[in-house]
mmCIF file of C-alpha atoms and ligand atoms in Angstrom:
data_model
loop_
_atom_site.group_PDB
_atom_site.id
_atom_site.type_symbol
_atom_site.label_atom_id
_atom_site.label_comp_id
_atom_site.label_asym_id
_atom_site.label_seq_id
_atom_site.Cartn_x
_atom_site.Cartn_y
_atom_site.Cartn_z
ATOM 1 C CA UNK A 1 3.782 -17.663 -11.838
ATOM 2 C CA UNK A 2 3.642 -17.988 -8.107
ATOM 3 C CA UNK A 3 0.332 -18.721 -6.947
ATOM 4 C CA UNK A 4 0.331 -16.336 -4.272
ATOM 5 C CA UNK A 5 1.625 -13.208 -6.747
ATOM 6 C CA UNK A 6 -1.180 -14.422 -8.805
ATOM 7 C CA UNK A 7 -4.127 -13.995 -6.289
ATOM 8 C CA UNK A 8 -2.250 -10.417 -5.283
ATOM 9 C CA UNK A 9 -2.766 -9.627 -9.267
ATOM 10 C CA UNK A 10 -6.161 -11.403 -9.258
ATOM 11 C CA UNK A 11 -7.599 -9.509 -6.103
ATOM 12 C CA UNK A 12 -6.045 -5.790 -7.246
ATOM 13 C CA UNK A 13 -7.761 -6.568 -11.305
ATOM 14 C CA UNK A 14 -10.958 -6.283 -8.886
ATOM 15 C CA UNK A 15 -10.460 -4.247 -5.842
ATOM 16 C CA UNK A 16 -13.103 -0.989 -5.770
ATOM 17 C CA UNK A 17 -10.092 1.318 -5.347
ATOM 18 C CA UNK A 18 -9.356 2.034 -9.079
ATOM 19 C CA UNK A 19 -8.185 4.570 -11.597
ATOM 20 C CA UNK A 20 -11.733 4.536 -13.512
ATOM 21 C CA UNK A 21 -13.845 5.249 -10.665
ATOM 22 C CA UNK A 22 -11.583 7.647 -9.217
ATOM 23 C CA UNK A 23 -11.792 9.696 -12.933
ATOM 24 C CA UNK A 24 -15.462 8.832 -12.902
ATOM 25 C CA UNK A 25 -15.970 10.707 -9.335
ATOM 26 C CA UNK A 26 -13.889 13.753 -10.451
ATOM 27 C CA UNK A 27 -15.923 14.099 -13.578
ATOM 28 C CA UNK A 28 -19.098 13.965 -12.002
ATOM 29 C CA UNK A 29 -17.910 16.473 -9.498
ATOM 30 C CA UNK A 30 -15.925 19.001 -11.505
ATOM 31 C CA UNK A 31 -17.366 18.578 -15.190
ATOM 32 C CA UNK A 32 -14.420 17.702 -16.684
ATOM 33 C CA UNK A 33 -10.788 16.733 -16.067
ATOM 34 C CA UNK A 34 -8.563 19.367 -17.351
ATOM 35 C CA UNK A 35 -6.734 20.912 -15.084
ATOM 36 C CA UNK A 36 -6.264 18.805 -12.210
ATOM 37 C CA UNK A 37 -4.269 19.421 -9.048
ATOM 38 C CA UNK A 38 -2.559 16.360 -7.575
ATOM 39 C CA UNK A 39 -4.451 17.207 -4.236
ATOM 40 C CA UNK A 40 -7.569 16.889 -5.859
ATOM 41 C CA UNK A 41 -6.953 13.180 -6.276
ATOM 42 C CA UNK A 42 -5.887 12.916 -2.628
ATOM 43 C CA UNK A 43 -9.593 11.934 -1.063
ATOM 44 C CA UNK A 44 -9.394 9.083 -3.775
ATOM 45 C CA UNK A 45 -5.994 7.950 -4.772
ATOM 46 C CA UNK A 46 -4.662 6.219 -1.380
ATOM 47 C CA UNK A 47 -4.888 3.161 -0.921
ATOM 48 C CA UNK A 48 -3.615 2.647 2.860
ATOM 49 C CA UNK A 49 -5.308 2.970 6.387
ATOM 50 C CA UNK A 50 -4.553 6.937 8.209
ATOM 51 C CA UNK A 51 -4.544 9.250 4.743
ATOM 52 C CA UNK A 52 -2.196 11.719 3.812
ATOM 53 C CA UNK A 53 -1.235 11.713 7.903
ATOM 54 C CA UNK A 54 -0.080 8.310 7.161
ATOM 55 C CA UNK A 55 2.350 9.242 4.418
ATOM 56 C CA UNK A 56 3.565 12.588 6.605
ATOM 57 C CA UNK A 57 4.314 9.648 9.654
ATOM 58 C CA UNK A 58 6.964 7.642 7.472
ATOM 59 C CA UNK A 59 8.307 10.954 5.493
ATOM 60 C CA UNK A 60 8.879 11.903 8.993
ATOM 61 C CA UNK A 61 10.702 8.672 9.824
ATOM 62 C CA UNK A 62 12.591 8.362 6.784
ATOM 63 C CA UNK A 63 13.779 12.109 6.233
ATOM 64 C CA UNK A 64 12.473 12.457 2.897
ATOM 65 C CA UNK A 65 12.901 15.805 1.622
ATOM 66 C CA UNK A 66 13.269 18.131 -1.393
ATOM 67 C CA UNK A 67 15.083 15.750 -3.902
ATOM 68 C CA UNK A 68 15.043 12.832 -1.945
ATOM 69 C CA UNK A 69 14.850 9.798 -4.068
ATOM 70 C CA UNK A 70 12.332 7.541 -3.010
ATOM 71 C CA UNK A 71 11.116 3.996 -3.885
ATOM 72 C CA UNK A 72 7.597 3.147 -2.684
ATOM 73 C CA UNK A 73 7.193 -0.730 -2.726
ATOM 74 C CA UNK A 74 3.695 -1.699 -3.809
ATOM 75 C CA UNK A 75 3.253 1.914 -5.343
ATOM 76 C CA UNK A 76 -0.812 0.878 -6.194
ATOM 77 C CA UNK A 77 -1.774 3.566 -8.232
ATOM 78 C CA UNK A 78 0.493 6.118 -6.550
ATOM 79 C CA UNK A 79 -1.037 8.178 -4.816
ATOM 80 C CA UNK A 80 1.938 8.440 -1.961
ATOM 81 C CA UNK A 81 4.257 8.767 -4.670
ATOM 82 C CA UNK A 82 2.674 11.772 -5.569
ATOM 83 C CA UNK A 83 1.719 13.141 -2.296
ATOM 84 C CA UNK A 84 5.096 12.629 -1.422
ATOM 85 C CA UNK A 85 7.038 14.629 -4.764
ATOM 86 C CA UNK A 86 4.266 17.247 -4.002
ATOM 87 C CA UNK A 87 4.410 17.806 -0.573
ATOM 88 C CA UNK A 88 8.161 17.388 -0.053
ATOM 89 C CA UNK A 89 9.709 17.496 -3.401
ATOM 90 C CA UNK A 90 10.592 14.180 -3.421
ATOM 91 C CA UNK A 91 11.619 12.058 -7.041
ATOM 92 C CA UNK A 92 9.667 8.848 -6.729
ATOM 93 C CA UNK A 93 9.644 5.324 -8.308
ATOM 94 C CA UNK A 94 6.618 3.245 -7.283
ATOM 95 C CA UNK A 95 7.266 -0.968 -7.923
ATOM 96 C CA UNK A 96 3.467 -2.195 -8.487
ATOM 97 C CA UNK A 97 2.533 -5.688 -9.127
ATOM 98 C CA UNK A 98 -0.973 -5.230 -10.987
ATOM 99 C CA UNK A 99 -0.363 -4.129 -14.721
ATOM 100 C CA UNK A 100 -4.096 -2.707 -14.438
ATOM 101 C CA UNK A 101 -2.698 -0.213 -11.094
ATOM 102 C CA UNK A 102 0.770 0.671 -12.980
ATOM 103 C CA UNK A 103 -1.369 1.941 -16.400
ATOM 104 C CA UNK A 104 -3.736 4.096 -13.962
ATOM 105 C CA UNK A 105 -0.528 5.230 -11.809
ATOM 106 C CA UNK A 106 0.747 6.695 -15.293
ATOM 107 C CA UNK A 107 -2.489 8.277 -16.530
ATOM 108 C CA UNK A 108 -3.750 9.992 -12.752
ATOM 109 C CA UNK A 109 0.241 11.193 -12.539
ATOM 110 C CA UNK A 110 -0.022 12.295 -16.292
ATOM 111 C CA UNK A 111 -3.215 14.137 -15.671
ATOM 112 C CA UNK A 112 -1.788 16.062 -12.222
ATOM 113 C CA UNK A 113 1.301 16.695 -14.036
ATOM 114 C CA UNK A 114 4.262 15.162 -11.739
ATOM 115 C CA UNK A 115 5.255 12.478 -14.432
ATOM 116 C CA UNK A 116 8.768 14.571 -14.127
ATOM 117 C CA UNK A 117 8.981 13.804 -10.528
ATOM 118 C CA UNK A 118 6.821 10.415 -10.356
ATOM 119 C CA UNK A 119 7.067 7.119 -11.924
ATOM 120 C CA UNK A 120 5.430 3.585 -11.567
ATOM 121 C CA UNK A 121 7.112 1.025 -12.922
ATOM 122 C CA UNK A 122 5.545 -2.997 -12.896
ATOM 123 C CA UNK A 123 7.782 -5.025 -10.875
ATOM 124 C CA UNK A 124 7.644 -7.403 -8.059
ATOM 125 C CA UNK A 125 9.184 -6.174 -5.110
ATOM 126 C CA UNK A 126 10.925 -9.765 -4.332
ATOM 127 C CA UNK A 127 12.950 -8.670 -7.842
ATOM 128 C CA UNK A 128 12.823 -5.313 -7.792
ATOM 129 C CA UNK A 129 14.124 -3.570 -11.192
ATOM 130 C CA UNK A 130 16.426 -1.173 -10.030
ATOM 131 C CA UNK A 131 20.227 -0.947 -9.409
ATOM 132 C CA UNK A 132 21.992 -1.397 -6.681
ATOM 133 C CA UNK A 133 22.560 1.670 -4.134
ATOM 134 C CA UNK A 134 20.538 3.858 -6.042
ATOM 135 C CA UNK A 135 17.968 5.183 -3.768
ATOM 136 C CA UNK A 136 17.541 7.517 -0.474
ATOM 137 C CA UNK A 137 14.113 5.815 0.690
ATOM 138 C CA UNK A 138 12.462 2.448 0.541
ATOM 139 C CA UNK A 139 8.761 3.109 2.076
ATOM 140 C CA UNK A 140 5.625 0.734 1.723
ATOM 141 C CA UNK A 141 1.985 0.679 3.306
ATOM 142 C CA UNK A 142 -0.184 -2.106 3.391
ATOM 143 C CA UNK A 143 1.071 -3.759 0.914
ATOM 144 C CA UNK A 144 3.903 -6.723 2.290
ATOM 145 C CA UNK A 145 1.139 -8.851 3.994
ATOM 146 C CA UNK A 146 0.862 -10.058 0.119
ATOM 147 C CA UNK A 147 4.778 -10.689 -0.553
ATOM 148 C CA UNK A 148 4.692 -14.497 0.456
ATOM 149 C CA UNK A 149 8.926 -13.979 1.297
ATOM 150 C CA UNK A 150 8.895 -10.724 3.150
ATOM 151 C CA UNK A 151 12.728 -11.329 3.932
ATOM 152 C CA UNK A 152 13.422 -11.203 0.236
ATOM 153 C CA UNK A 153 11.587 -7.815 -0.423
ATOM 154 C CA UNK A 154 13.513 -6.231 2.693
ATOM 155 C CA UNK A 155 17.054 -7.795 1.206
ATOM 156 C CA UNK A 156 15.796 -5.831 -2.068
ATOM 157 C CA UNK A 157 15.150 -2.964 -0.047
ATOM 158 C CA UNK A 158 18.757 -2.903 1.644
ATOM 159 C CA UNK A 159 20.224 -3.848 -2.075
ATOM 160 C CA UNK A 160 18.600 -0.954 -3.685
ATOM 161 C CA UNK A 161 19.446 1.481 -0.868
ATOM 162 C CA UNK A 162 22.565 4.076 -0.468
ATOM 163 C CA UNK A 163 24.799 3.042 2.503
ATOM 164 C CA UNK A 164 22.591 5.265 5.329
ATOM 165 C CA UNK A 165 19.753 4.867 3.462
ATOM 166 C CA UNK A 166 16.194 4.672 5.079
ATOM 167 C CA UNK A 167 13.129 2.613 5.067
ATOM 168 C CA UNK A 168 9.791 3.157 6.933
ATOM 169 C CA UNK A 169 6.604 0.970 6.150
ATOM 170 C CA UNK A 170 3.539 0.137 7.566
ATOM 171 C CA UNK A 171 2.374 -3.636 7.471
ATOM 172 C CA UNK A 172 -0.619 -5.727 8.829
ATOM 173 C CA UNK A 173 0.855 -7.353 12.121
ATOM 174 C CA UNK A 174 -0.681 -10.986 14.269
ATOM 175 C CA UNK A 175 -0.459 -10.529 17.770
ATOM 176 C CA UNK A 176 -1.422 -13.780 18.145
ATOM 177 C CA UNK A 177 -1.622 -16.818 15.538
ATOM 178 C CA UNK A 178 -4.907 -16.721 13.337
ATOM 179 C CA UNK A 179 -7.014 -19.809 13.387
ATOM 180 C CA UNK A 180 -7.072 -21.665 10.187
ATOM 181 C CA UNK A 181 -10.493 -20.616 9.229
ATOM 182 C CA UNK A 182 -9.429 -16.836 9.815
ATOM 183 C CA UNK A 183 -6.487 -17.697 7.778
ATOM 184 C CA UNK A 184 -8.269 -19.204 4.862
ATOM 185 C CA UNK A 185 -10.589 -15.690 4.835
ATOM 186 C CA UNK A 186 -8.048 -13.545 4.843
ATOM 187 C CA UNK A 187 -6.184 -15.364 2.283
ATOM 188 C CA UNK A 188 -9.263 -16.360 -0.608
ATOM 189 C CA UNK A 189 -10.991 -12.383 0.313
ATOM 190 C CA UNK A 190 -7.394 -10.514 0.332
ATOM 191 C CA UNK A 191 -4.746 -12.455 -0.870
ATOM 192 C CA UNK A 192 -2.882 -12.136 2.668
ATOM 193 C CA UNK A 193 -0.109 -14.352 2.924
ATOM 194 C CA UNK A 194 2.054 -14.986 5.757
ATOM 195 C CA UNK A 195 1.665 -12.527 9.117
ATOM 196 C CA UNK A 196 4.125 -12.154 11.828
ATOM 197 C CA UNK A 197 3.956 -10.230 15.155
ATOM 198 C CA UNK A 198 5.505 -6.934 15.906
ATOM 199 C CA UNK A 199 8.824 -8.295 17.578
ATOM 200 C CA UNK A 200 9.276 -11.252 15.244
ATOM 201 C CA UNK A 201 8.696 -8.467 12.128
ATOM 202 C CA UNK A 202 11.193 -5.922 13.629
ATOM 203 C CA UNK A 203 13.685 -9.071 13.457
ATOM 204 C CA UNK A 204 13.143 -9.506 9.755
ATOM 205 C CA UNK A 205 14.225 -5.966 9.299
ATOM 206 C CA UNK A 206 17.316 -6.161 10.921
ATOM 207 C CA UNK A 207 18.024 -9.624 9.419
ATOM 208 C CA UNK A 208 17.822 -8.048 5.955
ATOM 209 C CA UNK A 209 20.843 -5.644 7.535
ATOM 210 C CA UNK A 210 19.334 -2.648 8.629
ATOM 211 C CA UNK A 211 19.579 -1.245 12.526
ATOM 212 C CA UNK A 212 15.876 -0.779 13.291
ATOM 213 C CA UNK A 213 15.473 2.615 14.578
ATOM 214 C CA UNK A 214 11.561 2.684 15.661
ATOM 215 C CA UNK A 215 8.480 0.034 15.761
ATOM 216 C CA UNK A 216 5.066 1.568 16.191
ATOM 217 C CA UNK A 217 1.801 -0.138 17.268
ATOM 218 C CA UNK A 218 -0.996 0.803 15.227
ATOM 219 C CA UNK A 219 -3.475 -1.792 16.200
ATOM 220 C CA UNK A 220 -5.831 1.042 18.225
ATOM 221 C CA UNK A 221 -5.605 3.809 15.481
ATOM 222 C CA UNK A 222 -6.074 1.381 12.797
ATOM 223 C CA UNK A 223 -9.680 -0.066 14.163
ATOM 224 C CA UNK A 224 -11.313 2.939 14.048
ATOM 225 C CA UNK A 225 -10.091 4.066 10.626
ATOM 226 C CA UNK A 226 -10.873 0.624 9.303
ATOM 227 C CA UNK A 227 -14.612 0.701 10.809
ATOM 228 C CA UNK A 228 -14.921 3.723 8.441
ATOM 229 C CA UNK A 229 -12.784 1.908 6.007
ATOM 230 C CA UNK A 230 -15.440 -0.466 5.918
ATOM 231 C CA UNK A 231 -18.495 2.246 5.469
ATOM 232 C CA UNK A 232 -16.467 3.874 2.407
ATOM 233 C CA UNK A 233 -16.076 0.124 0.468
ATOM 234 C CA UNK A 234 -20.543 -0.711 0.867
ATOM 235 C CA UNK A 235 -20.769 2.641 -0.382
ATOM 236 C CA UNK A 236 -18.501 1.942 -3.151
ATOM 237 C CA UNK A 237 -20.301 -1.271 -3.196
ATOM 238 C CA UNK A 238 -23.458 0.607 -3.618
ATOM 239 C CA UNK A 239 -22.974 2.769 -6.425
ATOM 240 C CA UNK A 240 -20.965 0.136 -8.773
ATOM 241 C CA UNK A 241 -24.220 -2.272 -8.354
ATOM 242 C CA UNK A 242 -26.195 0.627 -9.092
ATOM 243 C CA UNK A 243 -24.017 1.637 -12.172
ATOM 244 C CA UNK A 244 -24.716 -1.756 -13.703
ATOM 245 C CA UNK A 245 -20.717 -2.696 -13.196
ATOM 246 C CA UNK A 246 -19.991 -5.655 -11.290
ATOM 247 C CA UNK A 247 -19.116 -5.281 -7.526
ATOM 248 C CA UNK A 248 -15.827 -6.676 -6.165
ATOM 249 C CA UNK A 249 -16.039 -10.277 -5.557
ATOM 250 C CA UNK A 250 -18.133 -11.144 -1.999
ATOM 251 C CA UNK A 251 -15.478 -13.041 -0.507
ATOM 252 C CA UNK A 252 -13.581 -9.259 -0.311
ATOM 253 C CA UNK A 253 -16.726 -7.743 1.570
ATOM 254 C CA UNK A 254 -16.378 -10.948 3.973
ATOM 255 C CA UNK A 255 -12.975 -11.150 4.678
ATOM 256 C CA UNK A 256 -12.820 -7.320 5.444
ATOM 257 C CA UNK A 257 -15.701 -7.468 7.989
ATOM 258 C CA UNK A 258 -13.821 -10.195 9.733
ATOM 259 C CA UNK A 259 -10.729 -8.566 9.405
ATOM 260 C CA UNK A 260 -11.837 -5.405 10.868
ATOM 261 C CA UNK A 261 -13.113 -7.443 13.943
ATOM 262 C CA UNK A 262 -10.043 -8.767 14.653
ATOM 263 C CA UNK A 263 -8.471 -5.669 14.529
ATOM 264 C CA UNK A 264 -10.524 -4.561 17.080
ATOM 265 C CA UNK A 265 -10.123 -7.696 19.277
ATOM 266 C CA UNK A 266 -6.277 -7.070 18.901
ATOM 267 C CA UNK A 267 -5.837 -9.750 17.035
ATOM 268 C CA UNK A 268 -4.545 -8.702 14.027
ATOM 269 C CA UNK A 269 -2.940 -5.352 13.869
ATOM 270 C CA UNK A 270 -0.137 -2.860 12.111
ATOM 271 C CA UNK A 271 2.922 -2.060 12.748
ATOM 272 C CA UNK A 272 5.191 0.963 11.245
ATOM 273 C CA UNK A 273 8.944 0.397 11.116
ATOM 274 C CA UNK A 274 11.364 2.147 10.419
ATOM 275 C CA UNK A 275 15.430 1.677 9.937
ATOM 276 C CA UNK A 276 18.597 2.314 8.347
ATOM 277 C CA UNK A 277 21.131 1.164 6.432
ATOM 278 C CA UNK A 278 24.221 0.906 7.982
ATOM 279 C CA UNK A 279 26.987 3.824 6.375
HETATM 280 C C1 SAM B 301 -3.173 -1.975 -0.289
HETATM 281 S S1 SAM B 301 -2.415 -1.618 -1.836
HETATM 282 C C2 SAM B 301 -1.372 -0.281 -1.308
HETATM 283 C C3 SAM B 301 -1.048 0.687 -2.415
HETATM 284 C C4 SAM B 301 -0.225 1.899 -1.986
HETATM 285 N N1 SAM B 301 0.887 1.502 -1.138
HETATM 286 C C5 SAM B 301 -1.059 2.944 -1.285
HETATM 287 O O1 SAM B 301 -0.845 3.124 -0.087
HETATM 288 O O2 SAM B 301 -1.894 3.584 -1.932
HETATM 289 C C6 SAM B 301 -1.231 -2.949 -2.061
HETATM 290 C C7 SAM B 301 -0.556 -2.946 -3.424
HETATM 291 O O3 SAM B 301 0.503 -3.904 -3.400
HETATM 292 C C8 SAM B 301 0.645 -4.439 -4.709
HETATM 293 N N2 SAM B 301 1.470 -5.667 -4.610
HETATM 294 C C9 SAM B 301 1.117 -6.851 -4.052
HETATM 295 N N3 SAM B 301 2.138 -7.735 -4.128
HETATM 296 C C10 SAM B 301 3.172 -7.088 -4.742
HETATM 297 C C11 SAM B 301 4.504 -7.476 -5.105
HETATM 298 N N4 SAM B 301 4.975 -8.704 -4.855
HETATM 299 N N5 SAM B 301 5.293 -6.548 -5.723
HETATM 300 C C12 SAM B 301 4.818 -5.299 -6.006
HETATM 301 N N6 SAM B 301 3.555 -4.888 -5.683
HETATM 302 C C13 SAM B 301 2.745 -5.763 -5.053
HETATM 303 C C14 SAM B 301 -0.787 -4.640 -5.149
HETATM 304 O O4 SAM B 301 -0.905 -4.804 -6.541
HETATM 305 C C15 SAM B 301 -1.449 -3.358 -4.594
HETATM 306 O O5 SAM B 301 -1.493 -2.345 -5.560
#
């Protein structure tokens, strides 16, 4: 296996967003799990910087609707997939690397009920396991700073797409080259592979054939949600030590301090972008 897909898998096996503490939280809270709504997993299940808001922003984008089919590259454990066939009435298929994140896609979908309208399969998104023109809506969040060949997963993308099709995705951006310290953080803490900035990006997308129809800078929203970002994972932190289960690994906690730094010095960033495929 690619090294680089290996760290992704290696890094999500451990990351403190996961479908056991998220049942763990709801049982403490509500007693038990029968009965679940899917917006009760909402606070938990997304795995992204800007919330539900963040979903509503490329749903707006991409026109999803009632029936839309969607595909949501690097699904995680699905919780836009399901805010999306919720909220809109969408029919979505999630592509998720980590075996461990597609098994607690199906049970937290299972438990709210959508499994009709929501779907994870495993899958890399470089070789995505669907046919061709078969889908309304590619989206993504947070999730392609991982893909070491970017160009490949948009070319799946287009592939996979209806002629006037849609994507929208968010992405970590570099406004300006990382030093190779940075670089090595970002890469042992987070598994980030190869960053580009916001114009260089928006070429990608229409190299892969779509006409790129908006680009968004994120950089200033995203530092303060990732300064809180940063608060919610030492709590998390917190209360796995003081379960007795192992905390994520420490070169996570480092790289994300850094990382939110240089978010706020502009350096690194997000972008959203959004296009179509040509009818
Ligand atoms: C930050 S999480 C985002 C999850 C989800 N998009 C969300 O917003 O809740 C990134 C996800 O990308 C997945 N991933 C990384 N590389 C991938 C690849 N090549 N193909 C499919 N999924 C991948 C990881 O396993 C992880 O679940």
């Amino acid at each position: 296996m690619d090294p680089d897909i290996r760290s992704a898998i290696d890094f999500y096996e451990r990351h403190p967003i996961s479908c056991e503490i998220i049942l763990a939280k709801l049982k403490a809270s509500r007693g038990h799990l029968d009965g679940l709504k899917p917006e009760e997993l909402f606070p938990h299940d997304q795995d992204h910087y800007g919330g539900l808001a963040a979903n509503d922003a490329l749903a707006e984008r991409a026109r999803i609707g009632k029936g839309t089919r969607v595909a949501d590259f690097c699904a995680g454990l699905g919780g836009p997939a399901r805010y999306l066939a919720h909220r809109y009435g969408a029919d979505v298929t999630g592509v998720e690397l980590t075996p461990a994140r597609v098994k607690g896609a199906e049970e937290l979908t299972r438990l709210v009920g959508l499994q009709d309208r929501v779907r994870v399969i495993e899958g890399d998104v470089m070789q995505v396991p669907l046919p061709d023109a078969s889908i309304d809506v590619v989206v993504s969040q947070e999730a392609l700073l991982h893909v070491p060949d970017k160009s490949r997963a948009l070319s799946e993308a287009f592939r996979i797409l209806k002629p006037g099709g849609r994507i929208a995705f968010t992405d970590w951006v570099a406004h300006r080259p990382l030093p190779e310290a940075d670089r090595r953080l970002m890469w042992q803490g987070m598994a980030v592979t190869g960053l580009y900035d916001l114009p260089a990006y928006a070429e990608l997308v229409g190299g892969a054939g779509f006409t790129v129809t908006s680009v968004d800078d994120l950089t200033r929203d995203w530092g303060a949600i990732l300064t809180q970002r940063l608060a919610m994972y030492r709590k998390l932190r917190e209360e796995t030590l003081a379960a007795g289960t192992p905390a994520g690994h420490d070169a996570f906690y480092e790289s994300y301090v850094r990382f939110v730094d240089l978010v706020n010095a502009a350096q690194l960033g997000g972008g959203r972008f959004a296009g179509e495929k040509p009818g």
